[in-house]
CSV table of C-alpha atoms in Angstrom, one decimal:
chain,number,residue,atom,x,y,z
A,7,UNK,CA,130.8,105.0,160.3
A,8,UNK,CA,128.0,107.0,158.7
A,9,UNK,CA,130.4,109.9,157.8
A,10,UNK,CA,132.9,107.5,156.2
A,11,UNK,CA,130.1,106.0,154.1
A,12,UNK,CA,128.9,109.5,153.1
A,13,UNK,CA,132.4,110.4,152.0
A,14,UNK,CA,132.9,107.1,150.1
A,15,UNK,CA,129.7,107.7,148.2
A,16,UNK,CA,130.6,111.3,147.4
A,17,UNK,CA,134.0,110.4,146.1
A,18,UNK,CA,132.8,107.5,144.0
A,19,UNK,CA,129.9,109.5,142.5
A,20,UNK,CA,132.5,112.3,141.8
A,21,UNK,CA,134.2,110.1,139.3
A,22,UNK,CA,131.8,111.9,137.0
A,23,UNK,CA,133.6,115.1,138.0
A,24,UNK,CA,137.0,113.4,137.5
A,25,UNK,CA,135.9,112.8,133.8
A,26,UNK,CA,135.1,116.5,133.5
A,27,UNK,CA,138.5,117.5,134.9
A,28,UNK,CA,140.4,115.0,132.8
A,29,UNK,CA,138.8,116.2,129.6
A,30,UNK,CA,139.4,119.9,130.5
A,31,UNK,CA,143.1,119.1,131.2
A,32,UNK,CA,143.8,116.7,128.3
A,33,UNK,CA,142.3,118.9,125.6
A,34,UNK,CA,144.6,121.8,126.5
A,35,UNK,CA,147.6,119.4,125.8
A,36,UNK,CA,146.1,117.7,122.7
A,37,UNK,CA,145.6,120.9,120.8
A,38,UNK,CA,149.3,121.6,121.1
A,39,UNK,CA,150.4,118.2,119.8
A,40,UNK,CA,152.0,118.2,116.3
A,41,UNK,CA,150.3,114.9,115.5
A,42,UNK,CA,146.8,116.4,116.3
A,43,UNK,CA,147.6,119.5,114.1
A,44,UNK,CA,148.5,117.1,111.3
A,45,UNK,CA,145.2,115.2,111.8
A,46,UNK,CA,143.2,118.5,111.6
A,47,UNK,CA,145.3,119.4,108.5
A,48,UNK,CA,144.2,123.0,108.2
A,49,UNK,CA,147.1,125.3,109.4
A,50,UNK,CA,145.5,128.5,108.3
A,51,UNK,CA,142.4,127.9,110.4
A,52,UNK,CA,143.9,125.9,113.3
A,53,UNK,CA,143.2,128.5,116.0
A,54,UNK,CA,139.5,128.6,115.1
A,55,UNK,CA,139.3,124.8,114.7
A,56,UNK,CA,141.1,124.1,118.1
A,57,UNK,CA,138.6,126.5,119.7
A,58,UNK,CA,135.8,124.4,118.0
A,59,UNK,CA,137.2,121.2,119.6
A,60,UNK,CA,136.8,122.8,123.0
A,61,UNK,CA,133.5,124.7,122.4
A,62,UNK,CA,131.6,121.7,120.8
A,63,UNK,CA,132.4,119.8,123.9
A,64,UNK,CA,131.1,122.5,126.2
A,65,UNK,CA,128.1,123.0,123.9
A,66,UNK,CA,127.2,119.3,124.4
A,67,UNK,CA,127.6,119.9,128.1
A,68,UNK,CA,125.0,122.6,128.0
A,69,UNK,CA,122.4,120.3,126.5
A,70,UNK,CA,123.3,117.5,128.8
A,71,UNK,CA,122.8,119.6,131.9
A,72,UNK,CA,119.5,120.8,130.5
A,73,UNK,CA,118.3,117.2,129.9
A,74,UNK,CA,119.5,116.0,133.3
A,75,UNK,CA,117.0,118.3,135.1
A,76,UNK,CA,114.2,116.1,133.6
A,77,UNK,CA,115.9,112.7,134.0
A,78,UNK,CA,116.8,113.4,137.6
A,79,UNK,CA,113.2,114.0,138.5
A,80,UNK,CA,111.8,111.1,136.5
A,81,UNK,CA,114.5,108.4,136.8
A,82,UNK,CA,116.3,109.4,139.9
A,83,UNK,CA,119.9,110.4,140.6
A,84,UNK,CA,121.5,107.0,140.2
A,85,UNK,CA,119.8,106.1,136.9
A,86,UNK,CA,120.8,109.5,135.6
A,87,UNK,CA,124.4,108.9,136.5
A,88,UNK,CA,124.2,105.6,134.7
A,89,UNK,CA,122.8,107.3,131.6
A,90,UNK,CA,125.6,109.9,131.7
A,91,UNK,CA,128.5,107.4,131.9
A,92,UNK,CA,126.9,105.2,129.2
A,93,UNK,CA,126.8,108.1,126.8
A,94,UNK,CA,130.4,109.1,127.9
A,95,UNK,CA,131.7,105.7,126.9
A,96,UNK,CA,130.2,106.2,123.4
A,97,UNK,CA,131.6,109.7,123.0
A,98,UNK,CA,135.0,108.9,124.3
A,99,UNK,CA,135.3,105.9,122.0
A,100,UNK,CA,134.3,108.1,119.0
A,101,UNK,CA,137.0,110.6,119.8
A,102,UNK,CA,139.8,108.1,120.4
A,103,UNK,CA,138.9,106.2,117.2
A,104,UNK,CA,138.1,109.2,114.9
A,105,UNK,CA,139.3,108.9,111.4
A,106,UNK,CA,138.4,112.4,110.3
A,107,UNK,CA,137.8,115.8,112.0
A,108,UNK,CA,134.0,115.7,111.7
A,109,UNK,CA,133.9,112.4,113.7
A,110,UNK,CA,136.1,114.0,116.3
A,111,UNK,CA,133.7,116.9,116.7
A,112,UNK,CA,130.7,114.6,116.9
A,113,UNK,CA,132.5,112.6,119.6
A,114,UNK,CA,133.2,115.8,121.5
A,115,UNK,CA,129.5,116.8,121.4
A,116,UNK,CA,128.4,113.3,122.6
A,117,UNK,CA,131.0,113.2,125.4
A,118,UNK,CA,130.1,116.8,126.3
A,119,UNK,CA,126.5,115.9,126.6
A,120,UNK,CA,127.5,113.1,129.0
A,121,UNK,CA,129.6,115.4,131.1
A,122,UNK,CA,126.8,117.9,131.2
A,123,UNK,CA,124.5,115.3,132.7
A,124,UNK,CA,127.2,114.3,135.3
A,125,UNK,CA,128.3,117.8,136.1
A,126,UNK,CA,124.7,118.6,137.2
A,127,UNK,CA,123.9,115.3,138.9
A,128,UNK,CA,127.0,114.7,141.0
A,129,UNK,CA,126.7,117.8,143.2
A,130,UNK,CA,122.9,117.3,143.3
A,131,UNK,CA,123.3,113.8,144.6
A,132,UNK,CA,126.1,114.7,147.0
A,133,UNK,CA,124.0,117.6,148.4
A,134,UNK,CA,121.1,115.4,149.1
A,135,UNK,CA,123.1,112.7,151.0
A,136,UNK,CA,125.3,115.0,153.0
A,137,UNK,CA,124.7,116.0,156.6
A,138,UNK,CA,124.3,119.8,157.0
A,139,UNK,CA,127.4,120.3,159.1
A,140,UNK,CA,129.6,118.5,156.5
A,141,UNK,CA,127.8,119.5,153.3
A,142,UNK,CA,130.5,121.9,152.2
A,143,UNK,CA,133.1,119.2,152.4
A,144,UNK,CA,131.1,116.5,150.8
A,145,UNK,CA,129.9,118.6,147.9
A,146,UNK,CA,133.3,120.2,147.7
A,147,UNK,CA,134.6,116.8,146.7
A,148,UNK,CA,133.1,117.5,143.3
A,149,UNK,CA,135.7,120.1,142.7
A,150,UNK,CA,138.4,118.0,144.3
A,151,UNK,CA,137.8,115.1,141.9
A,152,UNK,CA,137.6,117.5,139.0
A,153,UNK,CA,141.0,118.9,140.1
A,154,UNK,CA,142.5,115.4,140.4
A,155,UNK,CA,141.2,114.6,136.9
A,156,UNK,CA,143.0,117.8,135.7
A,157,UNK,CA,146.3,116.7,137.3
A,158,UNK,CA,146.1,113.3,135.8
A,159,UNK,CA,145.3,114.8,132.4
A,160,UNK,CA,148.1,117.3,132.4
A,161,UNK,CA,150.8,114.6,133.2
A,162,UNK,CA,149.3,112.2,130.8
A,163,UNK,CA,149.5,115.0,128.2
A,164,UNK,CA,153.0,115.8,129.1
A,165,UNK,CA,154.1,112.1,128.7
A,166,UNK,CA,152.2,111.6,125.5
A,167,UNK,CA,153.9,114.4,123.7
A,168,UNK,CA,156.9,112.0,123.3
A,169,UNK,CA,154.9,109.4,121.5
A,170,UNK,CA,154.8,109.1,117.7
A,171,UNK,CA,152.0,109.4,115.3
A,172,UNK,CA,148.3,109.6,116.1
A,173,UNK,CA,148.9,107.5,119.3
A,174,UNK,CA,150.1,110.9,120.7
A,175,UNK,CA,146.5,112.1,121.0
A,176,UNK,CA,144.4,108.9,120.6
A,177,UNK,CA,145.8,107.3,123.8
A,178,UNK,CA,145.0,110.1,126.2
A,179,UNK,CA,141.5,110.4,124.8
A,180,UNK,CA,140.9,106.7,125.0
A,181,UNK,CA,142.0,106.6,128.7
A,182,UNK,CA,138.7,108.4,129.6
A,183,UNK,CA,136.9,105.1,129.0
A,184,UNK,CA,138.4,103.5,132.2
A,185,UNK,CA,136.8,105.8,134.9
A,186,UNK,CA,133.5,105.9,133.0
A,187,UNK,CA,133.4,102.1,133.0
A,188,UNK,CA,134.2,102.0,136.7
A,189,UNK,CA,131.4,104.4,137.6
A,190,UNK,CA,128.9,102.5,135.4
A,191,UNK,CA,129.8,99.1,137.1
A,192,UNK,CA,129.7,100.6,140.6
A,193,UNK,CA,126.6,102.8,140.4
A,194,UNK,CA,124.0,100.0,141.0
A,195,UNK,CA,125.5,99.6,144.5
A,196,UNK,CA,124.9,103.3,145.4
A,197,UNK,CA,121.6,104.2,147.3
A,198,UNK,CA,119.1,106.5,145.8
A,199,UNK,CA,118.7,110.0,147.2
A,200,UNK,CA,116.3,109.7,150.2
A,201,UNK,CA,114.6,113.0,149.2
A,202,UNK,CA,113.9,111.7,145.7
A,203,UNK,CA,112.4,108.5,147.2
A,204,UNK,CA,110.2,110.6,149.4
A,205,UNK,CA,109.0,112.6,146.4
A,206,UNK,CA,107.9,109.4,144.8
A,207,UNK,CA,106.1,107.9,147.8
A,208,UNK,CA,108.8,105.4,148.7
A,209,UNK,CA,109.0,106.5,152.4
A,210,UNK,CA,110.3,103.3,153.9
A,211,UNK,CA,113.1,103.0,151.4
A,212,UNK,CA,114.0,106.6,152.1
A,213,UNK,CA,114.1,105.9,155.9
A,214,UNK,CA,116.4,103.0,155.4
A,215,UNK,CA,118.8,105.1,153.2
A,216,UNK,CA,118.8,107.8,155.9
A,217,UNK,CA,119.8,105.1,158.5
A,218,UNK,CA,122.6,103.9,156.3
A,219,UNK,CA,123.9,107.4,155.8
A,220,UNK,CA,123.9,108.1,159.6
A,221,UNK,CA,125.3,104.8,160.7
A,222,UNK,CA,123.9,102.0,162.8
A,223,UNK,CA,124.5,102.9,166.5
A,224,UNK,CA,121.6,104.1,168.8
A,225,UNK,CA,122.8,107.7,169.1
A,226,UNK,CA,122.9,108.3,165.4
A,227,UNK,CA,119.5,106.4,165.0
A,228,UNK,CA,117.8,109.2,167.0
A,229,UNK,CA,119.5,111.8,164.9
A,230,UNK,CA,118.5,110.0,161.7
A,231,UNK,CA,114.9,109.7,162.8
A,232,UNK,CA,114.8,113.5,163.5
A,233,UNK,CA,116.3,114.3,160.1
A,234,UNK,CA,113.9,111.9,158.3
A,235,UNK,CA,110.9,113.4,160.1
A,236,UNK,CA,111.8,117.0,159.1
A,237,UNK,CA,112.7,115.8,155.6
A,238,UNK,CA,109.4,113.9,155.2
A,239,UNK,CA,107.2,116.7,156.5
A,240,UNK,CA,108.7,119.4,154.4
A,241,UNK,CA,108.8,117.4,151.2
A,242,UNK,CA,105.2,116.2,151.6
A,243,UNK,CA,104.1,119.8,152.2
A,244,UNK,CA,106.0,121.1,149.1
A,245,UNK,CA,104.4,118.4,146.9
A,246,UNK,CA,100.9,119.7,147.9
A,247,UNK,CA,101.6,123.3,147.0
A,248,UNK,CA,104.2,123.2,144.1
A,249,UNK,CA,104.1,122.0,140.5
A,250,UNK,CA,107.1,120.8,138.6
A,251,UNK,CA,107.1,123.7,136.2
A,252,UNK,CA,110.1,125.7,135.1
A,253,UNK,CA,108.1,128.9,136.1
A,254,UNK,CA,108.4,127.8,139.8
A,255,UNK,CA,112.0,129.1,139.7
A,256,UNK,CA,110.6,132.7,139.6
A,257,UNK,CA,107.1,132.2,140.9
A,258,UNK,CA,107.8,134.0,144.2
A,259,UNK,CA,110.3,136.6,145.3
A,260,UNK,CA,112.1,134.0,147.4
A,261,UNK,CA,112.3,131.5,144.6
A,262,UNK,CA,113.5,134.2,142.2
A,263,UNK,CA,116.3,135.1,144.7
A,264,UNK,CA,117.3,131.4,145.0
A,265,UNK,CA,117.5,131.1,141.2
A,266,UNK,CA,119.5,134.4,141.0
A,267,UNK,CA,122.0,133.1,143.5
A,268,UNK,CA,122.4,129.7,142.0
A,269,UNK,CA,122.7,130.9,138.4
A,270,UNK,CA,124.9,133.9,139.5
A,271,UNK,CA,127.4,131.8,141.4
A,272,UNK,CA,127.9,129.4,138.4
A,273,UNK,CA,128.2,132.3,135.9
A,274,UNK,CA,130.6,134.2,138.2
A,275,UNK,CA,132.7,131.1,138.4
A,276,UNK,CA,133.2,131.3,134.6
A,277,UNK,CA,134.0,135.0,134.9
A,278,UNK,CA,137.0,134.0,137.0
A,279,UNK,CA,138.5,132.9,133.7
A,280,UNK,CA,139.6,129.6,135.2
A,281,UNK,CA,138.6,127.6,132.2
A,282,UNK,CA,140.5,129.9,129.9
A,283,UNK,CA,143.6,129.0,131.9
A,284,UNK,CA,142.6,125.3,131.9
A,285,UNK,CA,141.8,125.0,128.2
A,286,UNK,CA,144.4,127.3,126.8
A,287,UNK,CA,147.1,127.4,129.5
A,288,UNK,CA,149.9,126.1,127.2
A,289,UNK,CA,148.9,128.8,124.6
A,290,UNK,CA,149.1,131.4,127.3
A,291,UNK,CA,152.5,130.2,128.5
A,292,UNK,CA,153.8,130.3,125.0
A,293,UNK,CA,152.5,133.9,124.8
A,294,UNK,CA,154.7,134.6,127.8
A,295,UNK,CA,157.7,133.3,126.0
A,296,UNK,CA,157.9,129.6,126.9
A,297,UNK,CA,158.5,126.8,124.4
A,298,UNK,CA,155.8,124.1,123.7
A,299,UNK,CA,157.5,121.5,125.9
A,300,UNK,CA,158.1,124.0,128.7
A,301,UNK,CA,154.4,125.1,128.4
A,302,UNK,CA,153.2,121.5,128.9
A,303,UNK,CA,155.5,121.0,131.9
A,304,UNK,CA,154.3,124.2,133.6
A,305,UNK,CA,150.7,123.3,132.9
A,306,UNK,CA,151.3,120.0,134.6
A,307,UNK,CA,152.7,121.7,137.7
A,308,UNK,CA,149.8,124.3,137.5
A,309,UNK,CA,147.3,121.5,137.5
A,310,UNK,CA,148.4,120.2,140.9
A,311,UNK,CA,148.3,123.5,142.7
A,312,UNK,CA,144.5,124.0,142.6
A,313,UNK,CA,143.5,120.5,143.8
A,314,UNK,CA,146.0,120.6,146.7
A,315,UNK,CA,144.6,124.0,147.8
A,316,UNK,CA,141.0,122.8,147.3
A,317,UNK,CA,141.6,119.8,149.5
A,318,UNK,CA,142.8,121.8,152.5
A,319,UNK,CA,140.0,124.4,152.0
A,320,UNK,CA,137.1,121.9,152.0
A,321,UNK,CA,138.6,119.9,154.8
A,322,UNK,CA,139.5,122.7,157.2
A,323,UNK,CA,137.6,125.9,156.3
A,324,UNK,CA,134.6,125.7,154.0
A,325,UNK,CA,132.1,124.5,156.6
A,326,UNK,CA,133.5,127.0,159.1
A,327,UNK,CA,133.8,130.2,157.1
A,328,UNK,CA,130.7,129.6,155.1
A,329,UNK,CA,129.9,130.4,151.4
A,330,UNK,CA,129.8,134.2,151.0
A,331,UNK,CA,133.1,135.3,152.4
A,332,UNK,CA,135.2,132.9,150.2
A,333,UNK,CA,133.3,134.1,147.1
A,334,UNK,CA,134.0,137.8,147.9
A,335,UNK,CA,137.7,136.9,148.6
A,336,UNK,CA,137.9,135.1,145.2
A,337,UNK,CA,136.3,137.9,143.1
A,338,UNK,CA,138.5,140.5,144.8
A,339,UNK,CA,141.6,138.4,144.3
A,340,UNK,CA,140.9,137.9,140.6
A,341,UNK,CA,140.8,141.6,140.1
A,342,UNK,CA,144.3,141.9,141.5
A,343,UNK,CA,145.8,138.9,139.6
A,344,UNK,CA,144.4,139.8,136.2
A,345,UNK,CA,145.5,143.4,136.7
A,346,UNK,CA,149.0,142.3,137.4
A,347,UNK,CA,148.9,139.8,134.4
A,348,UNK,CA,147.6,142.6,132.2
A,349,UNK,CA,150.4,145.0,133.2
A,350,UNK,CA,153.1,142.4,132.8
A,351,UNK,CA,152.1,141.3,129.3
A,352,UNK,CA,151.4,144.9,128.2
A,353,UNK,CA,154.8,146.2,129.5
A,354,UNK,CA,156.9,143.2,128.4
A,355,UNK,CA,155.3,141.9,125.1
A,356,UNK,CA,156.6,138.3,124.7
A,357,UNK,CA,157.4,138.7,121.1
A,358,UNK,CA,159.6,141.8,121.9
A,359,UNK,CA,160.9,141.2,125.4
A,360,UNK,CA,163.2,138.5,126.8
A,361,UNK,CA,162.7,139.6,130.4
A,362,UNK,CA,162.7,136.3,132.3
A,363,UNK,CA,161.6,138.0,135.5
A,364,UNK,CA,158.5,139.3,133.8
A,365,UNK,CA,157.7,135.8,132.4
A,366,UNK,CA,158.0,134.3,135.8
A,367,UNK,CA,155.8,137.0,137.3
A,368,UNK,CA,153.1,136.3,134.6
A,369,UNK,CA,153.2,132.6,135.3
A,370,UNK,CA,153.0,133.3,139.1
A,371,UNK,CA,149.8,135.4,138.5
A,372,UNK,CA,148.2,132.4,136.6
A,373,UNK,CA,149.2,130.1,139.4
A,374,UNK,CA,147.7,132.5,142.0
A,375,UNK,CA,144.5,132.7,140.1
A,376,UNK,CA,144.2,128.9,140.3
A,377,UNK,CA,144.9,129.0,144.1
A,378,UNK,CA,142.3,131.7,144.7
A,379,UNK,CA,139.8,129.9,142.6
A,380,UNK,CA,140.2,126.8,144.7
A,381,UNK,CA,139.7,128.9,147.9
A,382,UNK,CA,136.4,130.3,146.5
A,383,UNK,CA,134.4,129.6,143.4
A,384,UNK,CA,135.9,126.1,142.8
A,385,UNK,CA,134.1,124.3,145.6
A,386,UNK,CA,131.6,126.9,146.7
A,387,UNK,CA,129.8,127.3,143.3
A,388,UNK,CA,128.8,123.6,143.3
A,389,UNK,CA,127.8,123.6,146.9
A,390,UNK,CA,125.7,126.8,146.8
A,391,UNK,CA,124.0,126.2,143.4
A,392,UNK,CA,122.7,122.8,144.6
A,393,UNK,CA,121.7,123.5,148.2
A,394,UNK,CA,119.6,126.7,147.8
A,395,UNK,CA,116.6,125.1,146.1
A,396,UNK,CA,113.7,123.2,147.8
A,397,UNK,CA,113.5,119.5,147.0
A,398,UNK,CA,110.6,120.0,144.6
A,399,UNK,CA,112.6,122.3,142.3
A,400,UNK,CA,116.2,121.3,143.2
A,401,UNK,CA,116.7,119.1,140.2
A,402,UNK,CA,115.4,121.6,137.6
A,403,UNK,CA,117.0,124.6,139.5
A,404,UNK,CA,120.4,122.9,139.6
A,405,UNK,CA,120.0,122.1,135.9
A,406,UNK,CA,119.3,125.7,135.0
A,407,UNK,CA,122.3,126.9,137.0
A,408,UNK,CA,124.6,124.4,135.5
A,409,UNK,CA,123.3,125.2,132.0
A,410,UNK,CA,124.2,128.9,132.7
A,411,UNK,CA,127.7,127.7,133.7
A,412,UNK,CA,128.1,125.8,130.4
A,413,UNK,CA,126.7,128.6,128.3
A,414,UNK,CA,129.4,130.9,129.4
A,415,UNK,CA,132.0,128.1,129.2
A,416,UNK,CA,131.1,127.7,125.5
A,417,UNK,CA,131.5,131.5,125.0
A,418,UNK,CA,134.9,131.7,126.6
A,419,UNK,CA,136.2,128.4,125.1
A,420,UNK,CA,135.3,129.6,121.6
A,421,UNK,CA,136.7,133.1,121.7
A,422,UNK,CA,139.6,132.9,124.1
A,423,UNK,CA,142.3,131.3,122.0
A,424,UNK,CA,141.5,133.7,119.1
A,425,UNK,CA,141.5,136.6,121.6
A,426,UNK,CA,144.8,135.6,123.2
A,427,UNK,CA,146.4,135.5,119.8
A,428,UNK,CA,145.0,138.7,118.3
A,429,UNK,CA,144.6,141.2,121.2
A,430,UNK,CA,146.9,139.7,123.8
A,431,UNK,CA,146.8,141.5,127.2
A,432,UNK,CA,143.6,143.5,126.3
A,433,UNK,CA,141.6,140.3,126.7
A,434,UNK,CA,142.5,140.1,130.4
A,435,UNK,CA,140.9,143.5,131.1
A,436,UNK,CA,137.5,141.8,130.5
A,437,UNK,CA,138.1,139.6,133.5
A,438,UNK,CA,139.1,142.6,135.7
A,439,UNK,CA,135.8,144.3,135.0
A,440,UNK,CA,133.7,141.2,135.3
A,441,UNK,CA,135.1,140.2,138.7
A,442,UNK,CA,134.8,143.8,140.1
A,443,UNK,CA,131.1,143.7,139.2
A,444,UNK,CA,130.7,140.2,140.7
A,445,UNK,CA,132.2,141.4,144.0
A,446,UNK,CA,129.6,144.2,144.3
A,447,UNK,CA,126.6,142.0,143.4
A,448,UNK,CA,127.6,139.2,145.8
A,449,UNK,CA,128.2,141.6,148.6
A,450,UNK,CA,124.7,143.1,148.2
A,451,UNK,CA,122.5,140.1,147.3
A,452,UNK,CA,124.1,136.8,148.3
A,453,UNK,CA,123.0,135.2,151.7
A,454,UNK,CA,125.0,132.9,154.0
A,455,UNK,CA,123.7,129.3,154.0
A,456,UNK,CA,126.3,127.3,156.0
A,457,UNK,CA,125.0,124.9,158.6
A,458,UNK,CA,121.4,125.0,157.4
A,459,UNK,CA,119.5,121.8,156.5
A,460,UNK,CA,118.1,121.7,153.0
A,461,UNK,CA,114.7,122.1,154.5
A,462,UNK,CA,115.7,125.2,156.4
A,463,UNK,CA,116.8,127.1,153.3
A,464,UNK,CA,113.2,128.5,153.0
A,465,UNK,CA,113.9,130.6,156.1
A,466,UNK,CA,117.1,132.0,154.5
A,467,UNK,CA,115.3,133.1,151.4
A,468,UNK,CA,112.1,134.3,153.0
A,469,UNK,CA,109.6,131.9,151.3
A,470,UNK,CA,109.2,129.3,154.0
A,471,UNK,CA,106.6,126.7,153.4
A,472,UNK,CA,104.7,126.1,156.7
A,473,UNK,CA,104.8,122.3,156.6
A,474,UNK,CA,102.6,121.9,159.6
A,475,UNK,CA,100.1,124.3,158.3
A,476,UNK,CA,100.0,122.9,154.8
A,477,UNK,CA,99.6,119.3,156.0
A,478,UNK,CA,97.0,120.2,158.7
A,479,UNK,CA,95.1,122.2,156.1
A,480,UNK,CA,95.3,119.2,153.7
A,481,UNK,CA,94.1,116.9,156.5
A,482,UNK,CA,91.3,119.2,157.4
A,483,UNK,CA,90.1,119.3,153.7
A,484,UNK,CA,90.2,115.5,153.5
A,485,UNK,CA,88.2,115.2,156.8
A,486,UNK,CA,85.7,117.7,155.5
A,487,UNK,CA,85.3,115.8,152.3
A,488,UNK,CA,84.8,112.5,154.1
A,489,UNK,CA,82.2,114.0,156.4
A,490,UNK,CA,80.2,115.4,153.5
A,491,UNK,CA,80.4,112.0,151.7
A,492,UNK,CA,79.1,110.3,154.9
A,493,UNK,CA,76.3,112.8,155.1
A,494,UNK,CA,75.3,112.3,151.5
A,495,UNK,CA,75.2,108.5,152.1
A,496,UNK,CA,72.9,109.0,155.1
């Protein structure tokens, strides 16, 4: 029963990731709609402005993720989720009801800020409620719900192209309000993270949450007691020796390595180029010779491939094969797929060639990139970035890693559409080089973390806090102080 409850919580919290996936998918369709182009009403600068529609959102995400590091520590995980979805409702309403392009951009920034908050908080919360042996699956649901949001968005976009007037783009943007409202209404019934409760001295509440997460039978009660004892001892020790400063992320060699791994896996996920395909997929398909309608149809099919692959991977393999091997597989695979895509587009330029076999092969490479991403960086980046930090710095560390993700997301979303139009196949060479470098770095410096409790990560990174020693030392100091005080009174 405890496992079912864990999974239910993870899926419900990951509605925040669904919003992220839906926005990523729907904007790739909206920027191709004729009604939206008429709304922007600047044909000469449309490529730049459509890039701005995407990049202002991701820029807002960056600042949202940065803010969430503080709110998660001060307010807790659930209150931060509530803050994120409340702001999301505001931003989505502004987009759907925009009467000029400036209002649209502001709405994109506000909604992006909300998604930044949620994109950092959802995997953080799921990491802290998941049992070690299933943590890959539970946190991998973040990517699963993101993918489902992408599927829904692509097919909503495909259907809305047949509508007339501004309803063509207002309706799909307005539909974002429904999942945000659902998460806002349901979030008060979700338990706080037991680790956050322990940090704030609410030990008995934390114990009750651990019992609920493990189930109610006697066998799981013993397991819950053991996990709670380890959790309590380690967190209390960390609170005695650590501050809440950003500099903690590089204060020791072990912490620096943790930060390098967490930031690295998020940035390398962007180097996969997956969001270039997500945001500008229809533009890329048109560059391969497809019509606008065909491009949206192919994008809809493409959107289903990744989530299906991701589901089987997190269900059957992630907690077995670990974290490092899938990442190496992903980076190596991207080198191959982008090399093939580059060769196809360079050899058969879409504006000069009508070779249908080459078009199909190019589309196949894009589909394979999505499949390989779902077998590697898609789920693993969220799992690894949130599980490597100790409780005391997990919130701020996950925030920094997620900010790094969004920073590169902003970069690629701003330049990609322009690059695809102006330099075509040469742009894909960038991703060949980046993923080759990623492969080497991960092979040399990334550790394996599967099956470890969050409190055991200190052993993996070589900066273990001796909880027994710290607590005994603290107790000894307190005893010494009491003895001196008693002597002084005598």
